[in-house]
GROMACS .gro file of C-alpha atoms in nm:
model
  323
    1UNK     CA    1   4.494   1.159   8.712
    2UNK     CA    2   4.446   1.521   8.815
    3UNK     CA    3   4.536   1.429   9.173
    4UNK     CA    4   4.854   1.254   9.060
    5UNK     CA    5   4.948   1.549   8.841
    6UNK     CA    6   4.915   1.784   9.138
    7UNK     CA    7   5.142   1.562   9.346
    8UNK     CA    8   5.399   1.554   9.066
    9UNK     CA    9   5.391   1.934   9.027
   10UNK     CA   10   5.433   1.979   9.401
   11UNK     CA   11   5.729   1.743   9.396
   12UNK     CA   12   5.891   1.942   9.114
   13UNK     CA   13   5.834   2.270   9.300
   14UNK     CA   14   5.991   2.144   9.621
   15UNK     CA   15   6.283   1.993   9.432
   16UNK     CA   16   6.351   2.330   9.270
   17UNK     CA   17   6.327   2.517   9.600
   18UNK     CA   18   6.560   2.266   9.765
   19UNK     CA   19   6.820   2.314   9.493
   20UNK     CA   20   6.811   2.689   9.542
   21UNK     CA   21   6.858   2.650   9.916
   22UNK     CA   22   7.146   2.405   9.871
   23UNK     CA   23   7.323   2.622   9.617
   24UNK     CA   24   7.304   2.941   9.822
   25UNK     CA   25   7.332   2.816  10.179
   26UNK     CA   26   7.559   2.512  10.153
   27UNK     CA   27   7.866   2.580   9.939
   28UNK     CA   28   7.966   2.260   9.765
   29UNK     CA   29   7.605   2.147   9.744
   30UNK     CA   30   7.633   2.108   9.367
   31UNK     CA   31   7.919   1.863   9.389
   32UNK     CA   32   8.200   2.116   9.353
   33UNK     CA   33   8.481   2.150   9.602
   34UNK     CA   34   8.415   2.445   9.835
   35UNK     CA   35   8.654   2.740   9.804
   36UNK     CA   36   8.963   2.729  10.024
   37UNK     CA   37   8.816   2.976  10.271
   38UNK     CA   38   8.529   2.742  10.371
   39UNK     CA   39   8.537   2.467  10.632
   40UNK     CA   40   8.298   2.268  10.847
   41UNK     CA   41   8.395   2.402  11.188
   42UNK     CA   42   8.151   2.583  11.410
   43UNK     CA   43   8.226   2.955  11.367
   44UNK     CA   44   8.375   3.154  11.650
   45UNK     CA   45   8.190   3.483  11.659
   46UNK     CA   46   8.478   3.698  11.785
   47UNK     CA   47   8.399   4.008  11.582
   48UNK     CA   48   8.033   4.059  11.663
   49UNK     CA   49   7.870   4.376  11.790
   50UNK     CA   50   7.756   4.366  12.153
   51UNK     CA   51   7.467   4.125  12.204
   52UNK     CA   52   7.268   4.397  12.376
   53UNK     CA   53   7.249   4.583  12.045
   54UNK     CA   54   7.098   4.290  11.856
   55UNK     CA   55   6.767   4.111  11.845
   56UNK     CA   56   6.775   3.737  11.906
   57UNK     CA   57   6.707   3.670  11.538
   58UNK     CA   58   7.021   3.860  11.439
   59UNK     CA   59   7.248   3.626  11.638
   60UNK     CA   60   7.211   3.332  11.400
   61UNK     CA   61   7.532   3.179  11.269
   62UNK     CA   62   7.641   3.068  10.925
   63UNK     CA   63   7.824   2.756  10.815
   64UNK     CA   64   8.068   2.982  10.633
   65UNK     CA   65   8.391   3.064  10.816
   66UNK     CA   66   8.746   3.159  10.728
   67UNK     CA   67   9.056   2.951  10.784
   68UNK     CA   68   9.152   3.199  11.054
   69UNK     CA   69   8.921   3.358  11.307
   70UNK     CA   70   8.929   3.736  11.305
   71UNK     CA   71   9.084   3.916  11.598
   72UNK     CA   72   8.910   4.250  11.636
   73UNK     CA   73   9.230   4.449  11.671
   74UNK     CA   74   9.422   4.272  11.395
   75UNK     CA   75   9.119   4.264  11.167
   76UNK     CA   76   9.105   4.641  11.160
   77UNK     CA   77   9.472   4.669  11.071
   78UNK     CA   78   9.555   4.377  10.838
   79UNK     CA   79   9.886   4.440  10.666
   80UNK     CA   80   9.836   4.812  10.615
   81UNK     CA   81  10.136   4.817  10.384
   82UNK     CA   82   9.957   4.586  10.143
   83UNK     CA   83   9.609   4.738  10.172
   84UNK     CA   84   9.666   5.111  10.201
   85UNK     CA   85   9.566   5.282   9.874
   86UNK     CA   86   9.804   5.516   9.699
   87UNK     CA   87   9.714   5.875   9.774
   88UNK     CA   88   9.606   6.064   9.465
   89UNK     CA   89   9.350   6.318   9.361
   90UNK     CA   90   9.030   6.179   9.204
   91UNK     CA   91   9.114   6.316   8.859
   92UNK     CA   92   9.450   6.139   8.869
   93UNK     CA   93   9.298   5.792   8.898
   94UNK     CA   94   9.398   5.571   8.607
   95UNK     CA   95   9.162   5.272   8.576
   96UNK     CA   96   9.395   5.082   8.342
   97UNK     CA   97   9.694   5.105   8.576
   98UNK     CA   98   9.649   4.865   8.867
   99UNK     CA   99   9.871   4.631   9.063
  100UNK     CA  100   9.798   4.311   9.251
  101UNK     CA  101   9.711   4.375   9.618
  102UNK     CA  102   9.741   4.077   9.851
  103UNK     CA  103   9.460   4.072  10.108
  104UNK     CA  104   9.490   3.865  10.429
  105UNK     CA  105   9.240   3.577  10.444
  106UNK     CA  106   9.067   3.701  10.758
  107UNK     CA  107   8.691   3.741  10.759
  108UNK     CA  108   8.473   3.939  10.999
  109UNK     CA  109   8.135   3.780  11.067
  110UNK     CA  110   7.993   4.110  11.190
  111UNK     CA  111   8.113   4.469  11.197
  112UNK     CA  112   8.313   4.503  11.522
  113UNK     CA  113   8.211   4.765  11.777
  114UNK     CA  114   8.543   4.946  11.740
  115UNK     CA  115   8.453   5.038  11.382
  116UNK     CA  116   8.174   5.267  11.506
  117UNK     CA  117   8.416   5.460  11.725
  118UNK     CA  118   8.624   5.562  11.424
  119UNK     CA  119   8.568   5.862  11.200
  120UNK     CA  120   8.674   5.994  10.861
  121UNK     CA  121   8.945   5.817  10.662
  122UNK     CA  122   9.025   5.581  10.948
  123UNK     CA  123   8.671   5.445  10.947
  124UNK     CA  124   8.669   5.420  10.568
  125UNK     CA  125   8.991   5.217  10.568
  126UNK     CA  126   8.848   4.994  10.842
  127UNK     CA  127   8.543   4.930  10.624
  128UNK     CA  128   8.759   4.850  10.321
  129UNK     CA  129   8.970   4.610  10.529
  130UNK     CA  130   8.656   4.433  10.649
  131UNK     CA  131   8.488   4.410  10.308
  132UNK     CA  132   8.775   4.323  10.074
  133UNK     CA  133   8.827   3.964  10.194
  134UNK     CA  134   8.452   3.896  10.179
  135UNK     CA  135   8.416   4.030   9.823
  136UNK     CA  136   8.718   3.834   9.704
  137UNK     CA  137   8.595   3.516   9.872
  138UNK     CA  138   8.250   3.544   9.714
  139UNK     CA  139   8.407   3.609   9.374
  140UNK     CA  140   8.632   3.304   9.418
  141UNK     CA  141   8.321   3.095   9.477
  142UNK     CA  142   8.168   3.227   9.154
  143UNK     CA  143   8.483   3.137   8.961
  144UNK     CA  144   8.459   2.781   9.092
  145UNK     CA  145   8.095   2.767   8.988
  146UNK     CA  146   8.192   2.877   8.637
  147UNK     CA  147   8.439   2.589   8.621
  148UNK     CA  148   8.169   2.351   8.742
  149UNK     CA  149   7.937   2.466   8.461
  150UNK     CA  150   8.212   2.413   8.203
  151UNK     CA  151   8.288   2.069   8.349
  152UNK     CA  152   7.921   1.972   8.324
  153UNK     CA  153   7.916   2.069   7.956
  154UNK     CA  154   8.229   1.867   7.881
  155UNK     CA  155   8.084   1.567   8.065
  156UNK     CA  156   7.748   1.604   7.886
  157UNK     CA  157   7.590   1.614   8.232
  158UNK     CA  158   7.254   1.770   8.152
  159UNK     CA  159   7.114   1.700   8.500
  160UNK     CA  160   7.388   1.913   8.656
  161UNK     CA  161   7.332   2.193   8.404
  162UNK     CA  162   6.961   2.187   8.481
  163UNK     CA  163   7.039   2.223   8.852
  164UNK     CA  164   7.250   2.531   8.784
  165UNK     CA  165   6.970   2.665   8.562
  166UNK     CA  166   6.722   2.643   8.849
  167UNK     CA  167   6.956   2.826   9.085
  168UNK     CA  168   7.026   3.100   8.829
  169UNK     CA  169   6.665   3.134   8.717
  170UNK     CA  170   6.702   3.020   8.358
  171UNK     CA  171   6.427   2.840   8.170
  172UNK     CA  172   6.633   2.556   8.027
  173UNK     CA  173   6.351   2.360   7.864
  174UNK     CA  174   6.413   2.470   7.502
  175UNK     CA  175   6.791   2.507   7.523
  176UNK     CA  176   7.053   2.252   7.422
  177UNK     CA  177   7.363   2.200   7.639
  178UNK     CA  178   7.573   2.461   7.456
  179UNK     CA  179   7.302   2.727   7.463
  180UNK     CA  180   7.229   2.663   7.829
  181UNK     CA  181   7.597   2.683   7.920
  182UNK     CA  182   7.629   3.017   7.740
  183UNK     CA  183   7.328   3.155   7.928
  184UNK     CA  184   7.469   3.028   8.256
  185UNK     CA  185   7.813   3.177   8.201
  186UNK     CA  186   7.655   3.519   8.149
  187UNK     CA  187   7.509   3.489   8.496
  188UNK     CA  188   7.762   3.287   8.691
  189UNK     CA  189   8.032   3.552   8.696
  190UNK     CA  190   8.219   3.784   8.930
  191UNK     CA  191   8.141   4.141   9.032
  192UNK     CA  192   8.424   4.398   8.997
  193UNK     CA  193   8.580   4.463   9.336
  194UNK     CA  194   8.573   4.842   9.306
  195UNK     CA  195   8.204   4.837   9.218
  196UNK     CA  196   8.111   4.607   9.506
  197UNK     CA  197   8.308   4.825   9.749
  198UNK     CA  198   8.135   5.139   9.622
  199UNK     CA  199   7.786   4.991   9.650
  200UNK     CA  200   7.854   4.861   9.999
  201UNK     CA  201   7.986   5.202  10.108
  202UNK     CA  202   7.681   5.383   9.969
  203UNK     CA  203   7.419   5.135  10.085
  204UNK     CA  204   7.555   5.085  10.438
  205UNK     CA  205   7.702   5.430  10.507
  206UNK     CA  206   8.051   5.277  10.528
  207UNK     CA  207   7.917   5.009  10.759
  208UNK     CA  208   7.749   5.245  11.008
  209UNK     CA  209   7.382   5.203  10.917
  210UNK     CA  210   7.137   5.039  11.155
  211UNK     CA  211   7.082   4.763  10.898
  212UNK     CA  212   7.455   4.691  10.869
  213UNK     CA  213   7.510   4.698  11.243
  214UNK     CA  214   7.212   4.490  11.352
  215UNK     CA  215   7.139   4.281  11.042
  216UNK     CA  216   7.472   4.249  10.855
  217UNK     CA  217   7.296   4.414  10.560
  218UNK     CA  218   7.557   4.581  10.342
  219UNK     CA  219   7.371   4.630  10.014
  220UNK     CA  220   7.020   4.743  10.104
  221UNK     CA  221   6.843   4.439   9.961
  222UNK     CA  222   6.466   4.431  10.008
  223UNK     CA  223   6.247   4.146  10.129
  224UNK     CA  224   5.869   4.125  10.153
  225UNK     CA  225   5.829   3.910  10.464
  226UNK     CA  226   5.862   4.095  10.792
  227UNK     CA  227   6.056   3.812  10.958
  228UNK     CA  228   6.322   3.830  10.682
  229UNK     CA  229   6.462   4.165  10.784
  230UNK     CA  230   6.432   4.505  10.948
  231UNK     CA  231   6.166   4.761  10.876
  232UNK     CA  232   6.298   5.100  10.757
  233UNK     CA  233   6.165   5.416  10.918
  234UNK     CA  234   6.004   5.517  10.587
  235UNK     CA  235   5.915   5.280  10.306
  236UNK     CA  236   5.682   5.310  10.009
  237UNK     CA  237   5.550   4.958  10.075
  238UNK     CA  238   5.414   4.859  10.417
  239UNK     CA  239   5.544   4.504  10.374
  240UNK     CA  240   5.895   4.606  10.271
  241UNK     CA  241   6.189   4.528  10.498
  242UNK     CA  242   6.565   4.546  10.450
  243UNK     CA  243   6.683   4.186  10.440
  244UNK     CA  244   6.900   4.072  10.731
  245UNK     CA  245   7.176   3.810  10.723
  246UNK     CA  246   7.352   3.581  10.967
  247UNK     CA  247   7.693   3.713  10.863
  248UNK     CA  248   7.853   3.976  10.643
  249UNK     CA  249   7.962   3.710  10.394
  250UNK     CA  250   7.601   3.597  10.350
  251UNK     CA  251   7.512   3.955  10.261
  252UNK     CA  252   7.789   3.978  10.001
  253UNK     CA  253   7.694   3.644   9.842
  254UNK     CA  254   7.325   3.741   9.827
  255UNK     CA  255   7.413   4.076   9.666
  256UNK     CA  256   7.616   3.908   9.395
  257UNK     CA  257   7.344   3.649   9.335
  258UNK     CA  258   7.092   3.930   9.302
  259UNK     CA  259   7.296   4.106   9.030
  260UNK     CA  260   7.349   3.771   8.859
  261UNK     CA  261   6.984   3.667   8.848
  262UNK     CA  262   6.735   3.954   8.878
  263UNK     CA  263   6.569   4.068   8.557
  264UNK     CA  264   6.646   4.434   8.638
  265UNK     CA  265   7.017   4.364   8.586
  266UNK     CA  266   7.005   4.186   8.252
  267UNK     CA  267   7.169   4.488   8.082
  268UNK     CA  268   7.439   4.476   8.350
  269UNK     CA  269   7.509   4.109   8.277
  270UNK     CA  270   7.507   4.157   7.901
  271UNK     CA  271   7.751   4.448   7.931
  272UNK     CA  272   7.976   4.245   8.162
  273UNK     CA  273   7.984   3.970   7.897
  274UNK     CA  274   8.089   4.221   7.630
  275UNK     CA  275   8.350   4.377   7.857
  276UNK     CA  276   8.525   4.048   7.941
  277UNK     CA  277   8.853   4.148   7.769
  278UNK     CA  278   8.874   4.475   7.965
  279UNK     CA  279   9.060   4.524   8.293
  280UNK     CA  280   8.869   4.493   8.620
  281UNK     CA  281   8.906   4.867   8.686
  282UNK     CA  282   8.756   4.958   8.349
  283UNK     CA  283   8.473   4.710   8.396
  284UNK     CA  284   8.383   4.855   8.737
  285UNK     CA  285   8.332   5.206   8.600
  286UNK     CA  286   8.149   5.102   8.285
  287UNK     CA  287   7.921   4.855   8.458
  288UNK     CA  288   7.817   5.116   8.714
  289UNK     CA  289   7.615   5.277   8.433
  290UNK     CA  290   7.383   4.974   8.430
  291UNK     CA  291   7.289   4.998   8.798
  292UNK     CA  292   7.052   5.292   8.766
  293UNK     CA  293   6.762   5.066   8.867
  294UNK     CA  294   6.933   4.963   9.192
  295UNK     CA  295   6.807   5.275   9.371
  296UNK     CA  296   6.511   5.507   9.328
  297UNK     CA  297   6.736   5.802   9.242
  298UNK     CA  298   6.835   5.632   8.915
  299UNK     CA  299   7.114   5.806   8.725
  300UNK     CA  300   7.213   6.005   9.033
  301UNK     CA  301   7.293   5.671   9.198
  302UNK     CA  302   7.527   5.581   8.912
  303UNK     CA  303   7.705   5.915   8.943
  304UNK     CA  304   7.740   5.864   9.318
  305UNK     CA  305   7.904   5.525   9.265
  306UNK     CA  306   8.152   5.672   9.018
  307UNK     CA  307   8.243   5.951   9.260
  308UNK     CA  308   8.295   5.700   9.543
  309UNK     CA  309   8.520   5.485   9.323
  310UNK     CA  310   8.731   5.782   9.214
  311UNK     CA  311   8.754   5.979   9.538
  312UNK     CA  312   8.853   5.669   9.738
  313UNK     CA  313   9.084   5.523   9.472
  314UNK     CA  314   8.902   5.190   9.467
  315UNK     CA  315   9.081   5.110   9.141
  316UNK     CA  316   9.378   5.026   9.363
  317UNK     CA  317   9.194   4.708   9.466
  318UNK     CA  318   9.076   4.604   9.120
  319UNK     CA  319   9.323   4.314   9.096
  320UNK     CA  320   9.326   4.226   9.468
  321UNK     CA  321   9.380   3.861   9.562
  322UNK     CA  322   9.335   3.666   9.885
  323UNK     CA  323   9.667   3.578  10.042
   0.00000   0.00000   0.00000
């Protein structure tokens, strides 16, 4: 009996791990239609950094690709009229006054070499142009997942709810369908665009860091297996590496999943739930206060994010949509 029980437990463990892999790596793996910006074609890596600058492990590809391949030149200048932020002083920013910005559906797989030749505001705008479509695409996927959770509740599909619970690290055993759905909807939710832009700018040095260039790492996420990433020059833990990704979009999706699941960000998720009626610009600034545990500098990190949002008028992109 003990032997059989061990086999059963192992089967449960592998089932859970498989669900996590399917949910994160294969969009649509939970039976929902993939977002419009996904397809099954082999990606054309036209925006990668020179191969000589990358290790072999960094050249892996993802199954995620846009409807249009990104031309390096056009990708750095997509519809400037639509994307260029209004010029204003930081103290003139008004979080509750935003307009819809239409962002071209073009996605860079890697940061193009030309980005590193730029400086100042030109490089910042290049980074924004690269990141905006990726953030919006990842948020669109989260919105579809929310609808899938609601559909599972309406269909009384407990098996599907349990699958989502595994992916979003919720112990569903003592929860009924309604309670589980409420817990899920606190986690399966979008990240304000201005906040994601600010964190990416801070964590990757506007896309110029070694981790961003060689490992598509935009948000400084840690891993504890050396093969999972790149070792920083100085780290408090000998096993710590900055996690690498096959594409920029993978990095954005992993960042959002981290905020939506890790125990350190429970206050963030609870605050986001309370702030649902607020505008996206207001939510970005208020939710920044709950990211003090994201970096070792704590409250100083929060203040840095708020300065980045204000000084670069990221509120302009709060209601941005893929076009």
